[in-house]
Coordinates of C-alpha atoms and ligand atoms in Angstrom, one line a residue:
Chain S
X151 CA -1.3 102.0 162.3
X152 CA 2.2 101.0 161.5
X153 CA 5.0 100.7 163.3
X154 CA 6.5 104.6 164.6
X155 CA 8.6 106.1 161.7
X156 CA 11.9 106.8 162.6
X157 CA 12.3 110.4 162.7
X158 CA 14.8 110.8 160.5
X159 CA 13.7 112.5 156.9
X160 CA 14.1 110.8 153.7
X161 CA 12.3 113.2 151.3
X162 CA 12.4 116.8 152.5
X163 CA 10.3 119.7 150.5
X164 CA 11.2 123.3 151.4
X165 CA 9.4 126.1 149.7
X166 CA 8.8 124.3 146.4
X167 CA 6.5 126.6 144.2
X168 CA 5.5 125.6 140.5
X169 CA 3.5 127.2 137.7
X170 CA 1.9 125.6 134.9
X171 CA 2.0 128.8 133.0
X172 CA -0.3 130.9 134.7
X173 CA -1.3 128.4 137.0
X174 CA 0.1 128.3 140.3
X175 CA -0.2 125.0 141.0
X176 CA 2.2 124.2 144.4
X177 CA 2.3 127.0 146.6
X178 CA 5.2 127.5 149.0
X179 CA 5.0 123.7 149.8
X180 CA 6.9 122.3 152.8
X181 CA 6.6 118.6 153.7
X182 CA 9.1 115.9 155.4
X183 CA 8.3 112.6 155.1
X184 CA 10.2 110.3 157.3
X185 CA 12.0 106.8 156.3
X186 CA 9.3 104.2 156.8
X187 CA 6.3 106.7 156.9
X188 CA 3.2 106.4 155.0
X189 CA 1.6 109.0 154.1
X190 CA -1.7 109.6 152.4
X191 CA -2.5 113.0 150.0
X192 CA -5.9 114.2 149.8
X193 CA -7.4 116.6 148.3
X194 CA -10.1 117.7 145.7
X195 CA -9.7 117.5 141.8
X196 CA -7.0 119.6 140.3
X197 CA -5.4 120.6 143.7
X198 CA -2.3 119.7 142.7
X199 CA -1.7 115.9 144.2
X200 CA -0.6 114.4 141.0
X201 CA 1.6 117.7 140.7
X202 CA 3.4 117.3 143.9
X203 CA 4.2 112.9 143.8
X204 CA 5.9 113.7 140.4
X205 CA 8.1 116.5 141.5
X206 CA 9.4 114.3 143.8
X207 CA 11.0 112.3 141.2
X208 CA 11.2 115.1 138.7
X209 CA 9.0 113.9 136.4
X210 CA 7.6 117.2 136.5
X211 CA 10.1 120.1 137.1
X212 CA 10.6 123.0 139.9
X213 CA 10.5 126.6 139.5
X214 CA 11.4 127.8 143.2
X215 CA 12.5 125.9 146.2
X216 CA 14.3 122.8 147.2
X217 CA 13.7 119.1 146.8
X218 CA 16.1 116.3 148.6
X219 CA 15.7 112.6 148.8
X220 CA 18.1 110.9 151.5
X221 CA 19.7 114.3 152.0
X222 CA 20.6 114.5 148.1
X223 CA 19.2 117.6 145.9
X224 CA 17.1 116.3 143.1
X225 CA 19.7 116.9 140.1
X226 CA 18.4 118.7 136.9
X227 CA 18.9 116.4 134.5
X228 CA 21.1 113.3 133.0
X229 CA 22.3 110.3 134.6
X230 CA 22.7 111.5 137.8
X231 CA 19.0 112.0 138.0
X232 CA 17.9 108.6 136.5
X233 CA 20.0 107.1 139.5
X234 CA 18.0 108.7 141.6
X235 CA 14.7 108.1 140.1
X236 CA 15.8 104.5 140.0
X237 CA 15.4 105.0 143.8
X238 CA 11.8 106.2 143.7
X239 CA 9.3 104.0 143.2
X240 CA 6.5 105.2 140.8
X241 CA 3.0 103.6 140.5
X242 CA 0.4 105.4 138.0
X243 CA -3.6 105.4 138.1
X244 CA -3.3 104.0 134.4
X245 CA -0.4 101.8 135.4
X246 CA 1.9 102.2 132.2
X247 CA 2.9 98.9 132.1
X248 CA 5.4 98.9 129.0
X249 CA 2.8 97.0 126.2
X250 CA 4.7 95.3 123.8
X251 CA 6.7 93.2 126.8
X252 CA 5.7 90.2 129.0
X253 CA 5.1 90.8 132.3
X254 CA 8.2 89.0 133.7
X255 CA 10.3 91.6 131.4
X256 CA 8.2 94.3 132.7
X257 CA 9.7 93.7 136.3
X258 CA 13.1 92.7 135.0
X259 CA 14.0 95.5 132.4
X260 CA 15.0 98.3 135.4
X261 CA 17.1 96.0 137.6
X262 CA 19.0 94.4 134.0
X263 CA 19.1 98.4 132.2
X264 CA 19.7 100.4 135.2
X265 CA 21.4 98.1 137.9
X266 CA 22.9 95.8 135.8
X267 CA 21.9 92.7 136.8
X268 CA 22.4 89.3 135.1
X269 CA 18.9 88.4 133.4
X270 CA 19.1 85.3 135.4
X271 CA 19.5 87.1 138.6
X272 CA 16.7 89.5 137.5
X273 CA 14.2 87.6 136.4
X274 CA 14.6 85.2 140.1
X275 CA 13.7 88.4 141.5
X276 CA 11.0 89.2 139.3
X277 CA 9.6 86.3 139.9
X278 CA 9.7 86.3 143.8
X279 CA 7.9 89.7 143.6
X280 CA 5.2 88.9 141.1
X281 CA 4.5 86.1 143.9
X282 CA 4.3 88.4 146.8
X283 CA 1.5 90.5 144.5
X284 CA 0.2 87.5 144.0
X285 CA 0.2 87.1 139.9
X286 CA 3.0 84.9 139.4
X287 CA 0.9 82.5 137.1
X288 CA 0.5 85.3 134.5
X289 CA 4.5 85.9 134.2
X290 CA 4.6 85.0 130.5
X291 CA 1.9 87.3 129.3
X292 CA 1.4 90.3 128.2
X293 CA -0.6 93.8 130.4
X294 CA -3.2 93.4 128.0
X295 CA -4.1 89.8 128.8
X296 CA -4.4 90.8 132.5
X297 CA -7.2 92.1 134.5
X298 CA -6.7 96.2 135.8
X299 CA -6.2 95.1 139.8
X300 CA -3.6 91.8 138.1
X301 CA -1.6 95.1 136.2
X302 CA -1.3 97.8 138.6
X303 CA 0.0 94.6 141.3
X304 CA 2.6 93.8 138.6
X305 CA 3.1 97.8 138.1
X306 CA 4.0 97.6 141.9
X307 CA 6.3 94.7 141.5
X308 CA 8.2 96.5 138.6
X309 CA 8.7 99.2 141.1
X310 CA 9.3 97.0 144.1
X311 CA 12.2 95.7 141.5
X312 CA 14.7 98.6 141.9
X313 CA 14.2 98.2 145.3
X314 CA 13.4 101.7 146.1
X315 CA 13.9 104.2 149.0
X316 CA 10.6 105.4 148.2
X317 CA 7.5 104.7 146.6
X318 CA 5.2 107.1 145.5
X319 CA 1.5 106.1 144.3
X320 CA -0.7 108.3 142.3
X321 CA -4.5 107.7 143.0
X322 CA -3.3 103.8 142.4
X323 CA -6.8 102.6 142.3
X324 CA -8.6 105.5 140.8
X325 CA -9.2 103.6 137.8
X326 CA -9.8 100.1 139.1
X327 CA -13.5 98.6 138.9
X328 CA -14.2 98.1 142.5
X329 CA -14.3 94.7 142.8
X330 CA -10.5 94.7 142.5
X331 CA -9.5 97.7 144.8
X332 CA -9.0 95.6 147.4
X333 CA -6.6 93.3 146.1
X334 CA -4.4 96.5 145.2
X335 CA -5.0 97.7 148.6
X336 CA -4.1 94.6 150.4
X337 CA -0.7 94.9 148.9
X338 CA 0.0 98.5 149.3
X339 CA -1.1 97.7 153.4
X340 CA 1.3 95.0 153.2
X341 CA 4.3 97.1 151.8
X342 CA 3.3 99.8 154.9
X343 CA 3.5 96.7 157.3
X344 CA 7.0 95.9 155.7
X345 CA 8.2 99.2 156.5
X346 CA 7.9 100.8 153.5
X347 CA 8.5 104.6 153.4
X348 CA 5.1 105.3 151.1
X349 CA 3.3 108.6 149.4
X350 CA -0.2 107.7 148.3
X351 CA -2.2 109.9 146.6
X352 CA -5.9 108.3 147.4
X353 CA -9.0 108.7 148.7
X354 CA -9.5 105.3 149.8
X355 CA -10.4 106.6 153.5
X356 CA -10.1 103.1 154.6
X357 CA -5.9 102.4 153.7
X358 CA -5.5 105.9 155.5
X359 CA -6.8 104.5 158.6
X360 CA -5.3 101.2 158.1
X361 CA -2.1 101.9 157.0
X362 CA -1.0 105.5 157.1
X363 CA 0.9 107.7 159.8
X364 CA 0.0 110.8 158.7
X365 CA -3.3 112.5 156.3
X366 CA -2.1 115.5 154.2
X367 CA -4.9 117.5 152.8
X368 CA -4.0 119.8 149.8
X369 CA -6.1 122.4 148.4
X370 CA -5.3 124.8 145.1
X371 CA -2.0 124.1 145.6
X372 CA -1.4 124.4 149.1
X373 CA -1.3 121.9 151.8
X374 CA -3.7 123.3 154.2
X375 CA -3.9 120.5 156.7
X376 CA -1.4 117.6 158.1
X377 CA -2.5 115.4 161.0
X378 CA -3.1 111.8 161.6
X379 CA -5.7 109.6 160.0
X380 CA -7.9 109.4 163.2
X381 CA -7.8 113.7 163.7
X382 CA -8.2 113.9 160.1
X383 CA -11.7 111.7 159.8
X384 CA -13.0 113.0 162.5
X385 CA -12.1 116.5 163.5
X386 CA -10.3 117.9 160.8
X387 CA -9.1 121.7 161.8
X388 CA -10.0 123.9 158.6
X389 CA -13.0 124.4 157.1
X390 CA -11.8 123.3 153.6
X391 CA -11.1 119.9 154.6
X392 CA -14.6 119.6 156.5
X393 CA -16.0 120.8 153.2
X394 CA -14.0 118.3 151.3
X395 CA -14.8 115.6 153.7
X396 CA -18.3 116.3 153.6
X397 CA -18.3 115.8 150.3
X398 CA -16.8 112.7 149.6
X399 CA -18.6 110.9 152.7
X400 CA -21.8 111.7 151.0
X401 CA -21.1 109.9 147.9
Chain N
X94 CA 9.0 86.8 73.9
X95 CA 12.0 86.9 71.9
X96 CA 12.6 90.8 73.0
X97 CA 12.7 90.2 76.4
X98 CA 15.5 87.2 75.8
X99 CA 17.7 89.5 73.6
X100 CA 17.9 92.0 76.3
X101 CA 17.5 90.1 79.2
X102 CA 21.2 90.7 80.6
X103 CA 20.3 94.2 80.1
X104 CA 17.0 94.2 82.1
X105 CA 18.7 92.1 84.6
X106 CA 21.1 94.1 85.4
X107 CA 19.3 97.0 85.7
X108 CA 16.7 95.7 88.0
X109 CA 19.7 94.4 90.4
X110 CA 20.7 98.0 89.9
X111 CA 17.9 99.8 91.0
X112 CA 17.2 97.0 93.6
X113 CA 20.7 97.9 95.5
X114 CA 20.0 101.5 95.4
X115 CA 16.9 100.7 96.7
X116 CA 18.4 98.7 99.7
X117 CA 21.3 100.8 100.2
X118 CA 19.3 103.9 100.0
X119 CA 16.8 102.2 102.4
X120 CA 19.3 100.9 105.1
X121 CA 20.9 104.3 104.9
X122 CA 17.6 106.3 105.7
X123 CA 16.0 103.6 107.9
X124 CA 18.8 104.2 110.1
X125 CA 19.7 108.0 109.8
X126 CA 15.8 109.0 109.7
X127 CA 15.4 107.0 113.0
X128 CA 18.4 109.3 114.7
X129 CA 16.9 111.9 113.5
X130 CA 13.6 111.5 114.8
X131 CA 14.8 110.7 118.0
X132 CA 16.8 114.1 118.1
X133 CA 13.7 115.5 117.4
X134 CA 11.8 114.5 120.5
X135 CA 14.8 114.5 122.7
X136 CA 15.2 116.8 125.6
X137 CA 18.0 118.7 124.2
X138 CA 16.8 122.0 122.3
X139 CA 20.2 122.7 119.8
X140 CA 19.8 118.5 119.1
X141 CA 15.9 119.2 117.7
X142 CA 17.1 122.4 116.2
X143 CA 19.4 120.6 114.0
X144 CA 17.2 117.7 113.7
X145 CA 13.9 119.8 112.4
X146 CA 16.4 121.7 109.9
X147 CA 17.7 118.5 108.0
X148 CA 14.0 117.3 108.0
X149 CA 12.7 120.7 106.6
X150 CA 15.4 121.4 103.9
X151 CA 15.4 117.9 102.6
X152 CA 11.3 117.6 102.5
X153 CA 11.7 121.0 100.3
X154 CA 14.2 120.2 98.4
X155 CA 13.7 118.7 94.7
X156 CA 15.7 115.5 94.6
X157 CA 16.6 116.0 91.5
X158 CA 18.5 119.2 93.5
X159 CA 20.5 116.7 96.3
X160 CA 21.6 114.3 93.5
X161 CA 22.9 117.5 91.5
X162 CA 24.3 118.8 94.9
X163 CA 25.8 115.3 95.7
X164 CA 27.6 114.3 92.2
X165 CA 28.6 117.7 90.7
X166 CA 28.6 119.9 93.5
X167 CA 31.0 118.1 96.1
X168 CA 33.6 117.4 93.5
X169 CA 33.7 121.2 93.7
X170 CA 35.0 121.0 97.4
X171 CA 37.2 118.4 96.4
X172 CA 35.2 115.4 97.5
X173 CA 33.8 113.4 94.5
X174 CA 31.9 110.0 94.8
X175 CA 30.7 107.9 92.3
X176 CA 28.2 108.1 90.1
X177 CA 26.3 104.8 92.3
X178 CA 27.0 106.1 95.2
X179 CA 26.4 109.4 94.8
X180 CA 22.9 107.8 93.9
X181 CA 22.7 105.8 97.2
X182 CA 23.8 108.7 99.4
X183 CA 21.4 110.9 97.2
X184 CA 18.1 109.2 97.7
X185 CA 19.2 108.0 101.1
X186 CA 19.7 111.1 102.6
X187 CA 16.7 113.1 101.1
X188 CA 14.2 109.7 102.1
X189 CA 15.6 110.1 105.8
X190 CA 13.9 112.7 106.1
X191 CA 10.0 111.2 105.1
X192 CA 11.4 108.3 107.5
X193 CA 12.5 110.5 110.3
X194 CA 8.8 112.6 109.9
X195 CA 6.6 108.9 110.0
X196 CA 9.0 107.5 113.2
X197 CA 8.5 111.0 114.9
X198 CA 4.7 110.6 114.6
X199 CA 5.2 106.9 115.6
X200 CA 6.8 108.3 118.7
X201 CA 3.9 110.7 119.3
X202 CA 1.8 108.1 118.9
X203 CA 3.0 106.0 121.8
X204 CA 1.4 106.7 125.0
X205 CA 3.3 109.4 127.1
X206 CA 3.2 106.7 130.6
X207 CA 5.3 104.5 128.3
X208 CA 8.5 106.6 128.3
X209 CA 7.4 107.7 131.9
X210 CA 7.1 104.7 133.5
X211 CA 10.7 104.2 131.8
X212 CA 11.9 107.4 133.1
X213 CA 10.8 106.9 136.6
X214 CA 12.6 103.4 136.7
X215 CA 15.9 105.2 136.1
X216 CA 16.4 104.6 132.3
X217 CA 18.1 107.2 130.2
X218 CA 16.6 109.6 127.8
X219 CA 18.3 106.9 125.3
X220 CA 17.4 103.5 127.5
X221 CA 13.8 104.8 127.5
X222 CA 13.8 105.4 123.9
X223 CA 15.4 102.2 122.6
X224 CA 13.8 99.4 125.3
X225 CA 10.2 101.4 125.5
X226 CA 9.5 103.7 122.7
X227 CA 11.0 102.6 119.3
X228 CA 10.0 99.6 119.5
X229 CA 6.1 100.5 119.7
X230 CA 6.4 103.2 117.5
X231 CA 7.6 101.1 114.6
X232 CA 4.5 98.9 115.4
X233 CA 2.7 101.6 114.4
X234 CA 4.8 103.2 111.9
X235 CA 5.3 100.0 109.3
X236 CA 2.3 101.0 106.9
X237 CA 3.8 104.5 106.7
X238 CA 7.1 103.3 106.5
X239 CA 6.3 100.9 103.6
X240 CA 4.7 103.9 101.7
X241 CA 7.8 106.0 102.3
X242 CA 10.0 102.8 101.0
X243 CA 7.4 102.5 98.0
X244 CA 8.0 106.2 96.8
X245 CA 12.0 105.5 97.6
X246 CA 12.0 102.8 95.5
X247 CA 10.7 104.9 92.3
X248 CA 12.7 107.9 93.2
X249 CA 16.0 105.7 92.5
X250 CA 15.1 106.4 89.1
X251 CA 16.3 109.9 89.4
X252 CA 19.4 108.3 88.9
X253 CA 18.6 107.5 85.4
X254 CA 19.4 111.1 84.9
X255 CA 23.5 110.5 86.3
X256 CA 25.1 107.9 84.6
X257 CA 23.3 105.2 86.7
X258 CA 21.9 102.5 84.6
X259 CA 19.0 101.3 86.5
X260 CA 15.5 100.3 85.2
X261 CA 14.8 104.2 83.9
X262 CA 17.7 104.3 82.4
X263 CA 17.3 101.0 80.6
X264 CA 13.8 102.4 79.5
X265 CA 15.6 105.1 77.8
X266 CA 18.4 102.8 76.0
X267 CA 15.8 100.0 75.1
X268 CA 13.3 102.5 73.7
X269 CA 16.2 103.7 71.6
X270 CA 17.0 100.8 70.0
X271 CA 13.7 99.0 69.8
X272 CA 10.9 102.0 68.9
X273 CA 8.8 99.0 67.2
X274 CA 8.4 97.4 70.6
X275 CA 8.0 100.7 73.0
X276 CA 5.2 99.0 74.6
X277 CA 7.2 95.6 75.6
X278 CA 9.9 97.8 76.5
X279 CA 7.7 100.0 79.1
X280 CA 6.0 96.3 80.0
X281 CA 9.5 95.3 80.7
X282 CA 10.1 98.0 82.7
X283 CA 7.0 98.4 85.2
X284 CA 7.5 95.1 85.9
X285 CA 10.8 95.6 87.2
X286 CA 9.8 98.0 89.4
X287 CA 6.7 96.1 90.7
X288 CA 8.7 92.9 91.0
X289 CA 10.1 95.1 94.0
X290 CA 7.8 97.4 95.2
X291 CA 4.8 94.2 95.0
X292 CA 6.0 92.3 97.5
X293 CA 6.8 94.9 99.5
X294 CA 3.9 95.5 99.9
X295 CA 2.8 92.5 100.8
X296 CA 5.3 92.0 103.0
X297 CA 4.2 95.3 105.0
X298 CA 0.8 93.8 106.0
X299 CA 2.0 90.7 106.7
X300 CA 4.7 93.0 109.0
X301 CA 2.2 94.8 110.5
X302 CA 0.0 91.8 111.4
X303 CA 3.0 90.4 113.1
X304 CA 3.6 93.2 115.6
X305 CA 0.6 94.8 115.9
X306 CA 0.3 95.5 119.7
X307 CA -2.3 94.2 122.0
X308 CA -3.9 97.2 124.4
Ligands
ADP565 N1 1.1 119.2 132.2 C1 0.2 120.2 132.6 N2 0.1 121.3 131.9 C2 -0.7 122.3 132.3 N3 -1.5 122.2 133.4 C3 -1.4 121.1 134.1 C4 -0.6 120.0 133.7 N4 -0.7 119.0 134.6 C5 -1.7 119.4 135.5 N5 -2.1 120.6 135.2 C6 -3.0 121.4 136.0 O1 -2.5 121.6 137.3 C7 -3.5 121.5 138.3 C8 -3.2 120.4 139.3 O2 -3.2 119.2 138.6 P1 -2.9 117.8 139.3 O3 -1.7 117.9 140.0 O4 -3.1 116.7 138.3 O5 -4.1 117.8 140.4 P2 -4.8 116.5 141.2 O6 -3.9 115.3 141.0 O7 -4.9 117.0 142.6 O8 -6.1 116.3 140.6 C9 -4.8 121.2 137.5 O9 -5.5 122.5 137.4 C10 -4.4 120.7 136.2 O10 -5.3 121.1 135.2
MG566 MG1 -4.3 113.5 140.0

């Protein structure tokens, strides 16, 4: 466990409902994370995880309810909404590292585009990050030169680059072969250590315990369950998430 | 031997003729069927609306029809342009269109995480489209584009029919005068147009080599 989060919110859902379509897929969701919490999303396939982290920076749009991040509405659309996004941090299971760049311009091209900082100034940055992930030796080459665990630690450095309020991480390691999980790991349990305020969608049971404040277990849509990592694991209250549970500590 | 010598400043200057249409035509719908394929995929509805109508009218239109349109029907409105740059304006405008379809499915073609990942940094709609997704859909787009410039560059001799003595046009004058020697004359001819659209060609692979993108 981390350090106590503060108690004071930085990204407040209220009554946030969206439909793909047909598909109801968040349902009357309410959830306040706090500046400097860590909180880990769980929850079967298609229950709407991915759904809810990209709402939060509106990469996927509202239909009812209310979204704030440090007490600001998420705007519709325009540049008041990419300065905002500039303040979320955004990690993807296939990390979208931007291809036909290096992997120092990668971390630079936000802080030079968005913040405006001198290339000099950016890339001294950069460079202090890709350290603290630990692949500054592959600065000058390109994502597809670099192992999957050496990309998604750059991804995080690109984000770690806008210096963000926020970071939000989407099953970051779902599409790691295992023997580099860790190394991802080790640096999202670092950023938690650091104070980061963190929403990781994951089912890596073992950064929950290590790292997070709080378990959230979603379920078609809803979040049916909040508690700690230690109630979750081991006495979780509805039956869905003992289902769930069940299931994944069998494989 | 002596044929091509006698009409060799005619030749010439056709090919330079039809080799600045060609450019000027190219620059102009390099640059216009770009903007329009990024009005096509951007997030404002009225902005594709407009885009997807210049695309469709000019891809159905005859451009025979646009250079008619251009050269005898704006003079009718009061706004006459030359015979050359009717031309230019002519093929340019209807080749933006072929240009603006191949970028769009270079675009499409480009991973959607790409411009995410942009978008979630805090880049514009434009920021994300000129640092991220241009530049890797023209990876992808320079065999198509090189086809679209090949078929732009033999258009240009719709101009033969307005007053614009390019290669066609020469074909036309030289045949004239020279009936005995029709078959130098079309030799003569070809030739001019593959002294252009040749290395082109080869330039496109070499292009495309260049930038293809590792993944
Ligand atoms: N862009 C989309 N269009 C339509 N349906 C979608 C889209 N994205 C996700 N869905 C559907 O929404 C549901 C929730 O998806 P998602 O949030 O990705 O779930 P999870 O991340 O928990 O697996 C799924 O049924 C999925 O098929
Ligand atoms: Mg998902």
């Amino acid at each position: 466990m981390t350090e106590r989060p503060t108690g004071e919110p930085l990204v407040r859902l209220t009554g946030v409902n969206k439909w793909f379509g047909e598909l109801h897929v968040l349902q009357d969701v309410d959830l306040t994370i706090d500046r400097g919490e860590v909180v880990v999303v769980i929850g079967p396939s298609g229950s709407g995880k991915s759904t809810l982290c990209r709402t939060i920076n509106r990469l996927e749009s509202i239909q009812e309810g209310e979204i704030s991040i440090d007490g600001v509405r998420l705007p519709d659309e325009g540049k008041e909404l990419a300065r905002l996004r500039s303040d979320v941090g955004m990690v993807f299971q296939s990390f979208n590292l931007f291809a036909h760049k290096s992997v120092l311009e990668n971390v630079t091209l936000g802080p030079i585009k968005v913040r405006k900082k001198s290339k000099a100034d950016a890339e001294r940055r950069a460079r202090e990050l890709l350290d603290r992930v630990g692949v500054s030796a592959q600065a000058d080459k390109v994502p597809a030169q670099l192992s999957g665990g050496q990309q998604q630690r750059v991804a995080i450095a690109r984000a770690l680059a806008m210096d963000p309020k926020v970071m939000l991480f989407d099953e970051p390691t779902s599409a790691l072969d295992p023997e580099m999980i860790n190394e991802v790991l080790e640096v999202m349990v670092g950023l938690a250590r650091d104070g980061m305020t963190m929403v990781v969608v994951t089912h890596e049971m073992g950064f929950a315990r290590r790292a997070a404040n709080r378990v959230v277990f979603m379920d078609a849509g809803r979040i049916v369950e909040s508690a700690t990592p230690e109630t979750f694991f081991t006495n979780p209250s509805s039956d869905r998430a003992k289902d769930f549970l069940s299931k994944i500590l069998n494989h | 031997m002596q044929f091509f010598i006698d009409n060799f400043p005619l030749l010439r200057s056709a090919f330079l003729t039809t080799l600045s249409l060609s450019l000027l035509a190219g620059l102009l719908a390099l640059v216009l069927g770009t903007v329009l394929a990024a009005l096509r995929v951007s997030p404002v509805p009225p902005l594709r609306g407009l885009a997807t109508f210049y695309v469709e009218t000019f891809r159905n239109t005859p451009l025979t029809v646009v250079f008619f349109f251009l050269i005898f029907g704006l003079p009718q409105i009061d706004f006459a342009v030359g015979f050359f740059t009717g031309s230019v304006i002519a093929v340019g405008l209807y080749t933006a269109a072929f240009v603006a379809e191949a970028v769009r499915s270079g675009i499409n073609a480009v991973p959607p995480g790409q411009a995410e990942a942009s978008r979630a940094l805090g880049l514009s709609f434009g920021q994300s489209l000129r640092e991220v997704v241009l530049p890797q859909a023209f990876r992808t787009v320079v065999p198509p584009l090189g086809n679209v410039w090949i078929a732009m560059v033999k258009n240009t001799s719709i101009a033969a029919g307005f007053a614009v003595t390019e290669l066609t046009a020469s074909l036309q004058r030289l045949s004239n005068a020279n009936a005995g020697e029709l078959v130098l004359v079309l030799l003569a001819v070809v030739l001019g147009y593959m002294l252009i659209t040749v290395p082109s060609a080869f330039a496109v692979s070499r292009l495309e080599r260049r930038v293809a993108i590792l993944r």
